[in-house]
mmCIF file of C-alpha atoms in Angstrom:
data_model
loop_
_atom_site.group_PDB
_atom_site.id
_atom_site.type_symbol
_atom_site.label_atom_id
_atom_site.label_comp_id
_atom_site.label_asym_id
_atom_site.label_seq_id
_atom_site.Cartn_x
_atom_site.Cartn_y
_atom_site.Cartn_z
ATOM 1 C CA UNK X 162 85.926 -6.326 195.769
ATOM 2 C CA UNK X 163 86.759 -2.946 196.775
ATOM 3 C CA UNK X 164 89.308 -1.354 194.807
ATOM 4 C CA UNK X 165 92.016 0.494 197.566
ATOM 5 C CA UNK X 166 92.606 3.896 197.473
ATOM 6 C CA UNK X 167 96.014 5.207 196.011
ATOM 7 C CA UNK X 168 98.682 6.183 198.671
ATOM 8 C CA UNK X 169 98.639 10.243 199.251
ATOM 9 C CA UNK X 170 100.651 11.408 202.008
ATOM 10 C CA UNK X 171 104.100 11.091 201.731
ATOM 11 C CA UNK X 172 106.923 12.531 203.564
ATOM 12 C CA UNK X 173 109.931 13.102 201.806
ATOM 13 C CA UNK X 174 113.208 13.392 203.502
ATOM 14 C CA UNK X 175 116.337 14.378 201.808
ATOM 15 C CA UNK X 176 118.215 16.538 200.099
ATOM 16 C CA UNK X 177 120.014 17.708 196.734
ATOM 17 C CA UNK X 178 118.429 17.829 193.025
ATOM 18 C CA UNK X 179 117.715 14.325 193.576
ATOM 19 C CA UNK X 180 115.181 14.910 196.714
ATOM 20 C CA UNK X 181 114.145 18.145 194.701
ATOM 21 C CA UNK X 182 113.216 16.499 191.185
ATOM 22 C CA UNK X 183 111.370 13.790 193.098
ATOM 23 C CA UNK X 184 109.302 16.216 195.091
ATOM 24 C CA UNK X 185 108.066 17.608 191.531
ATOM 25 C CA UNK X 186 107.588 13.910 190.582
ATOM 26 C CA UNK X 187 105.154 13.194 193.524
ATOM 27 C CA UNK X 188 103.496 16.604 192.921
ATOM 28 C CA UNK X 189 102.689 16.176 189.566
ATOM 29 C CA UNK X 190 101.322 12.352 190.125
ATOM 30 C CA UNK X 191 99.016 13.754 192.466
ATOM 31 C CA UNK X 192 101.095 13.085 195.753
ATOM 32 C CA UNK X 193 100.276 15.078 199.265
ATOM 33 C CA UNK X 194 103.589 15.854 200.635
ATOM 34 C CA UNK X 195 102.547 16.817 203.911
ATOM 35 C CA UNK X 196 106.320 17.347 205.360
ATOM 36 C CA UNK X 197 109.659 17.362 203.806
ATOM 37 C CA UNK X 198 112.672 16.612 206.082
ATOM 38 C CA UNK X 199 115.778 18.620 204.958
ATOM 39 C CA UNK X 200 119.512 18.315 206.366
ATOM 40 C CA UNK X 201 119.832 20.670 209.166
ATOM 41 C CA UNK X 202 122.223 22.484 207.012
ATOM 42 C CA UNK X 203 119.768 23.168 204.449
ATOM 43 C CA UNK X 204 119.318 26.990 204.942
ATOM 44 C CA UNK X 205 116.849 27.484 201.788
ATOM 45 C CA UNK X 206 119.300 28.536 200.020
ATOM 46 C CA UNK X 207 120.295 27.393 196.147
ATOM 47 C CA UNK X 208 124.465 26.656 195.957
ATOM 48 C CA UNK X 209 125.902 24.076 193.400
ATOM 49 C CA UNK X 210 123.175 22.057 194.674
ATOM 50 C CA UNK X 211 119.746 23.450 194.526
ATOM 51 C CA UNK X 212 118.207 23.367 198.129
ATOM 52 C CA UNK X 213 114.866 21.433 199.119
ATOM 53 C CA UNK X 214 113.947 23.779 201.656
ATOM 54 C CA UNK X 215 113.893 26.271 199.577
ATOM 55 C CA UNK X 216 111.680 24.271 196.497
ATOM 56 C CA UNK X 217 109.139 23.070 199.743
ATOM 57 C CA UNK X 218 108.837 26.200 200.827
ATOM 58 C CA UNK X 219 107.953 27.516 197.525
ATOM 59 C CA UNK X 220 105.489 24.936 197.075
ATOM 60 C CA UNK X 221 104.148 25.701 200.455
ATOM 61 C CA UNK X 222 105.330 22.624 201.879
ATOM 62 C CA UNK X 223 105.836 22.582 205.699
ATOM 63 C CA UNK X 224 109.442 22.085 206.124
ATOM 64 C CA UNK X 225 111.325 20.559 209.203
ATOM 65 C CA UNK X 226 115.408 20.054 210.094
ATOM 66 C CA UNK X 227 115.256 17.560 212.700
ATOM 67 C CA UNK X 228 119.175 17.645 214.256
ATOM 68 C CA UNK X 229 117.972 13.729 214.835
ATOM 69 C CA UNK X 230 115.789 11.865 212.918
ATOM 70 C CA UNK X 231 115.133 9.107 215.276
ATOM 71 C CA UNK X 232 114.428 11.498 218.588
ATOM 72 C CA UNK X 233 111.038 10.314 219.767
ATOM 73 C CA UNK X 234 110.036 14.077 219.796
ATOM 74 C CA UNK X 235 110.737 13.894 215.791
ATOM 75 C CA UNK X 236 109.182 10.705 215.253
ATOM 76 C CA UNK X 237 105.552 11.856 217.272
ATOM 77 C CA UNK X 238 105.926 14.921 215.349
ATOM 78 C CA UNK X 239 106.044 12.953 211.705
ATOM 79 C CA UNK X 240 103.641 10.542 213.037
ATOM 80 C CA UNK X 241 101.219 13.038 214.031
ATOM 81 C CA UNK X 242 100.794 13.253 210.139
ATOM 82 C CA UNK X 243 99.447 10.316 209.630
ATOM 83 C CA UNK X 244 101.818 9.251 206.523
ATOM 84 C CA UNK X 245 101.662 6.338 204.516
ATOM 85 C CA UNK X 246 104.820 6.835 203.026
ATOM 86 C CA UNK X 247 108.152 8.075 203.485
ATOM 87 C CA UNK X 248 110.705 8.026 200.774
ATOM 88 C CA UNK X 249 114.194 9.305 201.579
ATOM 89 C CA UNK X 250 116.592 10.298 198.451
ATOM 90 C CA UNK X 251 120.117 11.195 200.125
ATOM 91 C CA UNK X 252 118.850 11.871 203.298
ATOM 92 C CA UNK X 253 122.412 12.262 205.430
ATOM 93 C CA UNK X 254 120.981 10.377 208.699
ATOM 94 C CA UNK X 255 120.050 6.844 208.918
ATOM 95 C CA UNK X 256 116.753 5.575 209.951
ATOM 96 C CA UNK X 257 115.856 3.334 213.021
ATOM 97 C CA UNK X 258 112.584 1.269 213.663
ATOM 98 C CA UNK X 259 110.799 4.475 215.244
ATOM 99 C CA UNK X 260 110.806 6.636 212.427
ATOM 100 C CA UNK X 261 110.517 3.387 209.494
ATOM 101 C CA UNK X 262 107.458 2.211 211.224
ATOM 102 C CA UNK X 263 105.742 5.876 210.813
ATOM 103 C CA UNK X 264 104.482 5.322 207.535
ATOM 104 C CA UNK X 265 101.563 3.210 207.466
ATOM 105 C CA UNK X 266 102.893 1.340 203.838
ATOM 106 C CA UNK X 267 106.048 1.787 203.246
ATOM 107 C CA UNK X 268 109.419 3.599 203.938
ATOM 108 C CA UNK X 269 111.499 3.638 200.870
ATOM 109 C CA UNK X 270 114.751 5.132 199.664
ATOM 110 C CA UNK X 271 116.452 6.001 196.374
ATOM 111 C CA UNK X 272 120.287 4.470 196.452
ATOM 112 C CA UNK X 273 122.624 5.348 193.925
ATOM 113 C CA UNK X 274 123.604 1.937 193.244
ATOM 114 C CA UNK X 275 122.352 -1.555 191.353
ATOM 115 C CA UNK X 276 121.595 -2.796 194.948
ATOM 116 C CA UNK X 277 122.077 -5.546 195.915
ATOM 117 C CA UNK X 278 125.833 -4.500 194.837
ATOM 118 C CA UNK X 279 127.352 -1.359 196.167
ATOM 119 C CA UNK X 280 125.729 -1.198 199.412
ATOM 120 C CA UNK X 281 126.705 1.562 201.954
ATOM 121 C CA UNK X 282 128.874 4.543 201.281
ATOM 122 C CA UNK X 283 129.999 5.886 198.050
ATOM 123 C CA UNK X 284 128.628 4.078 195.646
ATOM 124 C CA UNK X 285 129.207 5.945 192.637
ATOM 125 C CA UNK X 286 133.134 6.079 194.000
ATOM 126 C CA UNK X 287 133.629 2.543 194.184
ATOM 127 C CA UNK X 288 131.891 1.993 191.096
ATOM 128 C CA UNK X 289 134.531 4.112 189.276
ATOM 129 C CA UNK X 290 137.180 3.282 191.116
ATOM 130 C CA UNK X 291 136.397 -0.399 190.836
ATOM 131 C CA UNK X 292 136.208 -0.189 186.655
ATOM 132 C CA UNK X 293 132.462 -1.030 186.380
ATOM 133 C CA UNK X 294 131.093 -0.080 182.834
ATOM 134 C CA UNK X 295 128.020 0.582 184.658
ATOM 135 C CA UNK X 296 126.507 1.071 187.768
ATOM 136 C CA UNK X 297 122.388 1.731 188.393
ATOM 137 C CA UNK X 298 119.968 3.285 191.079
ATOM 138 C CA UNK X 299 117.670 1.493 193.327
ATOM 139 C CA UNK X 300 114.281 2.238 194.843
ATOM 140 C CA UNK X 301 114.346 -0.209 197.418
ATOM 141 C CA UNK X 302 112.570 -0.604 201.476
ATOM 142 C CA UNK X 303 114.133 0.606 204.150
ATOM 143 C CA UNK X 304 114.787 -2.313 206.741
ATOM 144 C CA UNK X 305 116.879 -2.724 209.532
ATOM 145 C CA UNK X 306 120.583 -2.834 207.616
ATOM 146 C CA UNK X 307 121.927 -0.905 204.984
ATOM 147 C CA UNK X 308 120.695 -0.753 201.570
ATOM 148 C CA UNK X 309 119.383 -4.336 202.581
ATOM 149 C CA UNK X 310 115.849 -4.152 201.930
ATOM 150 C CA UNK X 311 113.152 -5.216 199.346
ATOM 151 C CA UNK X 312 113.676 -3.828 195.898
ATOM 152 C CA UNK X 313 110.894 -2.002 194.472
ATOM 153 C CA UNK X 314 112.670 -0.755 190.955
ATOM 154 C CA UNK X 315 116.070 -0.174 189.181
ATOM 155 C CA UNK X 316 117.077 1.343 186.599
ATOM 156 C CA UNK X 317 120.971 1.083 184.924
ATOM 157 C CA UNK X 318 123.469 3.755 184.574
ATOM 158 C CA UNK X 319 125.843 3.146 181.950
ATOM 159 C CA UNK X 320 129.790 4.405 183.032
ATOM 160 C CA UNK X 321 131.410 5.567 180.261
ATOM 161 C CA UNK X 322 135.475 5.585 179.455
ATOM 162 C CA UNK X 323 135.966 9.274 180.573
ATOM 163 C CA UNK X 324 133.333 9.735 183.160
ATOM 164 C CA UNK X 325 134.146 11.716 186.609
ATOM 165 C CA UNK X 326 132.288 10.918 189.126
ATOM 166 C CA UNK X 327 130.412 14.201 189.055
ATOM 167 C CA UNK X 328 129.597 13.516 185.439
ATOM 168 C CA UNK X 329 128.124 9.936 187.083
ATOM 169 C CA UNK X 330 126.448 11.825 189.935
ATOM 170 C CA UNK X 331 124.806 13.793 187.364
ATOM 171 C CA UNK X 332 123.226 11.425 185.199
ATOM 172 C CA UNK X 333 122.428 9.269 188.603
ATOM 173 C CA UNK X 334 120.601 11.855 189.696
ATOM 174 C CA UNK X 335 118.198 11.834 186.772
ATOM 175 C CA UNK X 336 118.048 8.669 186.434
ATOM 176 C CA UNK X 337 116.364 8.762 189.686
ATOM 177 C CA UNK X 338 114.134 11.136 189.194
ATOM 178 C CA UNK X 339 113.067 8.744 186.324
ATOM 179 C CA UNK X 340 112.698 6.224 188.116
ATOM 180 C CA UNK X 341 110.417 7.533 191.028
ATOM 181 C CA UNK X 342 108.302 8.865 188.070
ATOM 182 C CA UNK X 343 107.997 5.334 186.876
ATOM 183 C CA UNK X 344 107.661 3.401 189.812
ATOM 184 C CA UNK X 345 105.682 5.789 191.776
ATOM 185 C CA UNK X 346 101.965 5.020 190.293
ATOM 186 C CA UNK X 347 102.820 1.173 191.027
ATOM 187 C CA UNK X 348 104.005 2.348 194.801
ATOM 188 C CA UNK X 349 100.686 4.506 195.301
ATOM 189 C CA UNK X 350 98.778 1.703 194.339
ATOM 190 C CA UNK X 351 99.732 -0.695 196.372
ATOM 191 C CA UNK X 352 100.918 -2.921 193.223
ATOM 192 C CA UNK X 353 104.524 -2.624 193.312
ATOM 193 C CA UNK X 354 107.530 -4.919 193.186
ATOM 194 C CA UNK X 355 108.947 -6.004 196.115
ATOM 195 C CA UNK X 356 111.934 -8.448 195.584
ATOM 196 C CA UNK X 357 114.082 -9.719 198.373
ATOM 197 C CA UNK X 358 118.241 -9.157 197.691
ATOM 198 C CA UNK X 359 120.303 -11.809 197.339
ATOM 199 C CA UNK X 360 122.803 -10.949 199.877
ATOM 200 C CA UNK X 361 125.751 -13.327 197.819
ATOM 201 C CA UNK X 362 125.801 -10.637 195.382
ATOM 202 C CA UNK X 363 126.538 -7.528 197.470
ATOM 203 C CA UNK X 364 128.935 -4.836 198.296
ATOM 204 C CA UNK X 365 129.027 -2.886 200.680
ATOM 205 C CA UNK X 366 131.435 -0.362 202.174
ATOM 206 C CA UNK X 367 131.379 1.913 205.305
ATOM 207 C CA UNK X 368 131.760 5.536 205.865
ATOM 208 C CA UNK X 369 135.383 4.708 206.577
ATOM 209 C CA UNK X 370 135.815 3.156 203.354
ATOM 210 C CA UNK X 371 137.330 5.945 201.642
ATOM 211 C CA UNK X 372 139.294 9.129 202.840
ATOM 212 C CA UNK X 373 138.343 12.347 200.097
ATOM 213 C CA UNK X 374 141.544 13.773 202.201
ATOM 214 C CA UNK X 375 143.657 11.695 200.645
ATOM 215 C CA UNK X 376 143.842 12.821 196.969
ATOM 216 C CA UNK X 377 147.790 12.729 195.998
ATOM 217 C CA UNK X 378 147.613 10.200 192.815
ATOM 218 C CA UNK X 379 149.760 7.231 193.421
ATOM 219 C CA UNK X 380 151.741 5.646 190.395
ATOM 220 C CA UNK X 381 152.743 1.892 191.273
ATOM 221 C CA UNK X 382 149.222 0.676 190.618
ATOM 222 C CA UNK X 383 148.557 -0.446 187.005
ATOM 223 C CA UNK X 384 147.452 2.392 184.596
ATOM 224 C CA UNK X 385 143.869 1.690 184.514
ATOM 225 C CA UNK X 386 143.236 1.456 188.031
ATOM 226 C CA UNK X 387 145.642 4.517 188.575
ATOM 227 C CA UNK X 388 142.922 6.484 185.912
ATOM 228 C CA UNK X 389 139.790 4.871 187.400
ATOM 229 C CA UNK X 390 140.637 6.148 191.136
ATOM 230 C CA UNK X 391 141.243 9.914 189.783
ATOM 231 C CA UNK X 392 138.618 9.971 187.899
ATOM 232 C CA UNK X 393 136.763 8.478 190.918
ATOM 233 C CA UNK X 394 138.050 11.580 192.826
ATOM 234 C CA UNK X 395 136.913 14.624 190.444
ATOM 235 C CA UNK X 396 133.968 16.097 191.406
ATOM 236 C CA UNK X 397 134.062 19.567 191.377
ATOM 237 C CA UNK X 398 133.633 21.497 193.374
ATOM 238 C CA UNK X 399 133.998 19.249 196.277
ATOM 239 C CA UNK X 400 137.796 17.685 195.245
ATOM 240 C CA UNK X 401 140.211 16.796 192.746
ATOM 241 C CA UNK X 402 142.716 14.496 192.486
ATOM 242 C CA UNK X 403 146.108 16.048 193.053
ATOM 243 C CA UNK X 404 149.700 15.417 192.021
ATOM 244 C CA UNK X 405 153.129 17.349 192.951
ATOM 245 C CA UNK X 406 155.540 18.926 190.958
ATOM 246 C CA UNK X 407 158.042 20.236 192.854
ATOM 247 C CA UNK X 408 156.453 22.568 195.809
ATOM 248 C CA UNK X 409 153.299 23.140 193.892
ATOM 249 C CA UNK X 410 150.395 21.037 194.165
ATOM 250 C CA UNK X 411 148.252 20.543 190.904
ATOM 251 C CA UNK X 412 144.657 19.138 190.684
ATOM 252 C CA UNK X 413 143.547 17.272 188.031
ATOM 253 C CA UNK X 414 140.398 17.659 185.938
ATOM 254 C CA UNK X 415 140.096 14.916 183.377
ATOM 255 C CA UNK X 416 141.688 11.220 182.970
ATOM 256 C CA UNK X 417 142.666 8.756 180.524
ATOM 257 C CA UNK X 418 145.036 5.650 179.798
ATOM 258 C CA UNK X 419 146.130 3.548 177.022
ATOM 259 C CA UNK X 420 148.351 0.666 176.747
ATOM 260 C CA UNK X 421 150.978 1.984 175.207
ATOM 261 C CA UNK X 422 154.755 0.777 175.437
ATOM 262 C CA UNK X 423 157.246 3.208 177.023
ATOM 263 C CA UNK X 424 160.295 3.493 178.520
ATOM 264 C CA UNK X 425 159.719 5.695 181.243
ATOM 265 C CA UNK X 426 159.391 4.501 185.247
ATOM 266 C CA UNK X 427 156.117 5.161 187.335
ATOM 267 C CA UNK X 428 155.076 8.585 187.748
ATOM 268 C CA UNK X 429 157.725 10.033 185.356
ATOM 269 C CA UNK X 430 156.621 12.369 183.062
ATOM 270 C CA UNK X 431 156.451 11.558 179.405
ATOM 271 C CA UNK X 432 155.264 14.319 177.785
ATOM 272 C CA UNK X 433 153.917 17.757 178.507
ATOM 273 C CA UNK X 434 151.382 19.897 176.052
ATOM 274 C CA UNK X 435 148.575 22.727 176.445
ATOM 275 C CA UNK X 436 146.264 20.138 177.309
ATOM 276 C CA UNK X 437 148.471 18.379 180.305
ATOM 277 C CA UNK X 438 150.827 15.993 181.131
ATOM 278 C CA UNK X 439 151.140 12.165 179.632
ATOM 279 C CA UNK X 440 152.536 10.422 182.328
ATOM 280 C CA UNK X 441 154.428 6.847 182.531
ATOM 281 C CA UNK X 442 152.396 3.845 184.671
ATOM 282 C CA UNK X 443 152.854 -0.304 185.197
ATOM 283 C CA UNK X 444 151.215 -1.564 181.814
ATOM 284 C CA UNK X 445 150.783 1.844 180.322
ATOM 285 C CA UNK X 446 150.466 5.447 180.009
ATOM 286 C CA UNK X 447 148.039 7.931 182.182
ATOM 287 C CA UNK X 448 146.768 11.485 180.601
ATOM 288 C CA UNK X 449 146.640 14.170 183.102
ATOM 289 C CA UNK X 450 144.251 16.920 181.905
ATOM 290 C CA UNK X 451 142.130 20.165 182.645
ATOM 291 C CA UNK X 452 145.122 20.955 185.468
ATOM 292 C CA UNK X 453 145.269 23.843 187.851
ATOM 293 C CA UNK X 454 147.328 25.144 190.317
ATOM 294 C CA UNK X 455 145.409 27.317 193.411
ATOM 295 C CA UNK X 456 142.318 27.068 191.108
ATOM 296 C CA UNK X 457 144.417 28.716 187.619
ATOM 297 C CA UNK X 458 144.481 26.412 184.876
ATOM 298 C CA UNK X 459 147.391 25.682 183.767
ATOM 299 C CA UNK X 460 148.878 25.573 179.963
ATOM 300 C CA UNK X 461 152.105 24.221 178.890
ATOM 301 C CA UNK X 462 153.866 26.919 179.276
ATOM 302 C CA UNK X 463 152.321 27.153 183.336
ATOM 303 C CA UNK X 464 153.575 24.034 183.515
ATOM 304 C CA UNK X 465 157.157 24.274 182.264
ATOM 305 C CA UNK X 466 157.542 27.076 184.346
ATOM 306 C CA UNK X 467 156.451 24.640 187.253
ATOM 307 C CA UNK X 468 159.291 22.485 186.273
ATOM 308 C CA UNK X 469 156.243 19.543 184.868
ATOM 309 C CA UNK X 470 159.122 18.373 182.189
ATOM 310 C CA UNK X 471 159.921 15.427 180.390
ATOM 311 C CA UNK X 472 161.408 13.155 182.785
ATOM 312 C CA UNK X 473 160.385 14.409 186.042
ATOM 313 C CA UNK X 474 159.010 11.986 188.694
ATOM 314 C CA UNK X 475 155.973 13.118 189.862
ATOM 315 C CA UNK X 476 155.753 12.599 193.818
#
């Protein structure tokens, strides 16, 4: 029986180190990227985030910023192509049945979460936020939901006591890249995993699902939860969490808790040192670190002067 020939074309679509790392993955296994799909925003220019226009380009990669992915002039444009597969890693814009039935094998996507939980939105927020001690990332088929379709690989992230979410981003991010590197020769193949989800073990939240606007700390929640949602809000340089001390807003850096006994009410301040502020919580105490005011961090001496005491409630 004839042996069939490994998948070649590919178009990637996305965005970010993740979408750049994998397009060096597919390169280096051999791939044909015959069109990469970058957000319209993408410019080709290298910020925080390094851009994959730019790292196509370079390559010599045709490049294309579709304002919609599921135009038909878009889709007979990919399709003229002839792919086999596309393979989306944080591509902004979801895809419809036009543009998924391009690829003559498979249309896949790499989703920063251990699908089948923490579908949707956010994952690596809600996995903070909701006091996982780890989440994953998920190479799985695009169907017609969300984050619904056939896993092809996973790989765990392990969420560690002090982790921001940009310190999760970060090591979700390679752990991507990993993955593709792993998976891929199974995918080209034709020899790779494909498991149904069980949808009784999902997650998933909506765009609406959380509000990066809203970043003032609130202190009636127990301590740990209070810790986990700031600490779900840092990622520079995108947003902090915030707290107020008198007229001045402060952002917050870094997070902790213990258990601890005090006698202090929610939100009052407990203690204030060059590192931050210990602050009273339900069940505990919260550690408010790495603070600045309009972008100047702030020592204890900044913050006495700001009127962060002993005893103040912070609003």
């Amino acid at each position: 029986m004839a042996v069939p020939s490994p998948l070649r074309r590919v178009v990637l679509l996305g965005k970010n180190a993740l979408a750049v790392g994998c397009l060096d993955v597919l390169r280096a296994a051999g791939a044909e990227v015959v069109l990469v799909v970058a957000d319209p925003s993408d410019q080709g220019v290298d910020d925080w985030q390094p851009s994959l226009a730019r790292a196509a380009q370079s390559a010599g990669i045709q490049v294309d910023r579709p304002l919609r992915i599921n135009a038909a002039e878009t889709i007979d444009r990919i399709a003229a192509l002839e792919p086999e597969v596309l393979l989306s890693c944080q591509y902004a814009q979801l895809l419809g049945a036009g543009i998924r039935g391009v690829a003559s094998a498979a249309t896949l996507n790499l989703h920063f979460g251990p699908l089948p939980k923490y579908r949707g939105v956010a994952p690596i927020y809600w996995a903070i936020h909701n006091g996982e001690s780890e989440t994953g990332v998920t190479l799985h088929h695009v169907d017609a939901g969300i984050d619904s379709g056939d896993i092809v690989a996973t790989r765990r992230v392990p969420i560690q006591a002090g982790d921001t979410a940009r310190d999760l981003y970060l090591r979700s991010t390679e752990a991507g890249i990993d993955l593709l590197r792993e998976a891929w020769p199974l995918v080209s193949a034709g020899q790779a995993d494909r498991r149904p989800q069980d949808p009784a073990g999902s997650l998933y939240y909506n765009r609406h699902s959380v509000d990066y606007d809203r970043r003032r700390l609130a202190w009636h929640d127990d301590c740990a939860a209070i810790a986990n949602r700031a600490r779900a809000l840092i990622f520079p340089p995108l947003q902090y969490p915030e707290i107020c001390v008198g007229d001045e807003v402060l952002e917050v850096g870094a997070v902790s808790w213990d258990r601890i006994d005090h006698p202090g009410r929610p939100g009052q301040v407990l203690a204030v040192d060059d590192t931050g502020i210990l602050v009273a919580a339900p069940g505990g105490r919260v550690r408010l670190s790495d603070l600045h005011n309009a972008g100047r961090p702030l020592d204890g001496a900044a913050l006495t002067r700001l009127e962060a005491t002993p005893g103040v409630i912070l609003a």
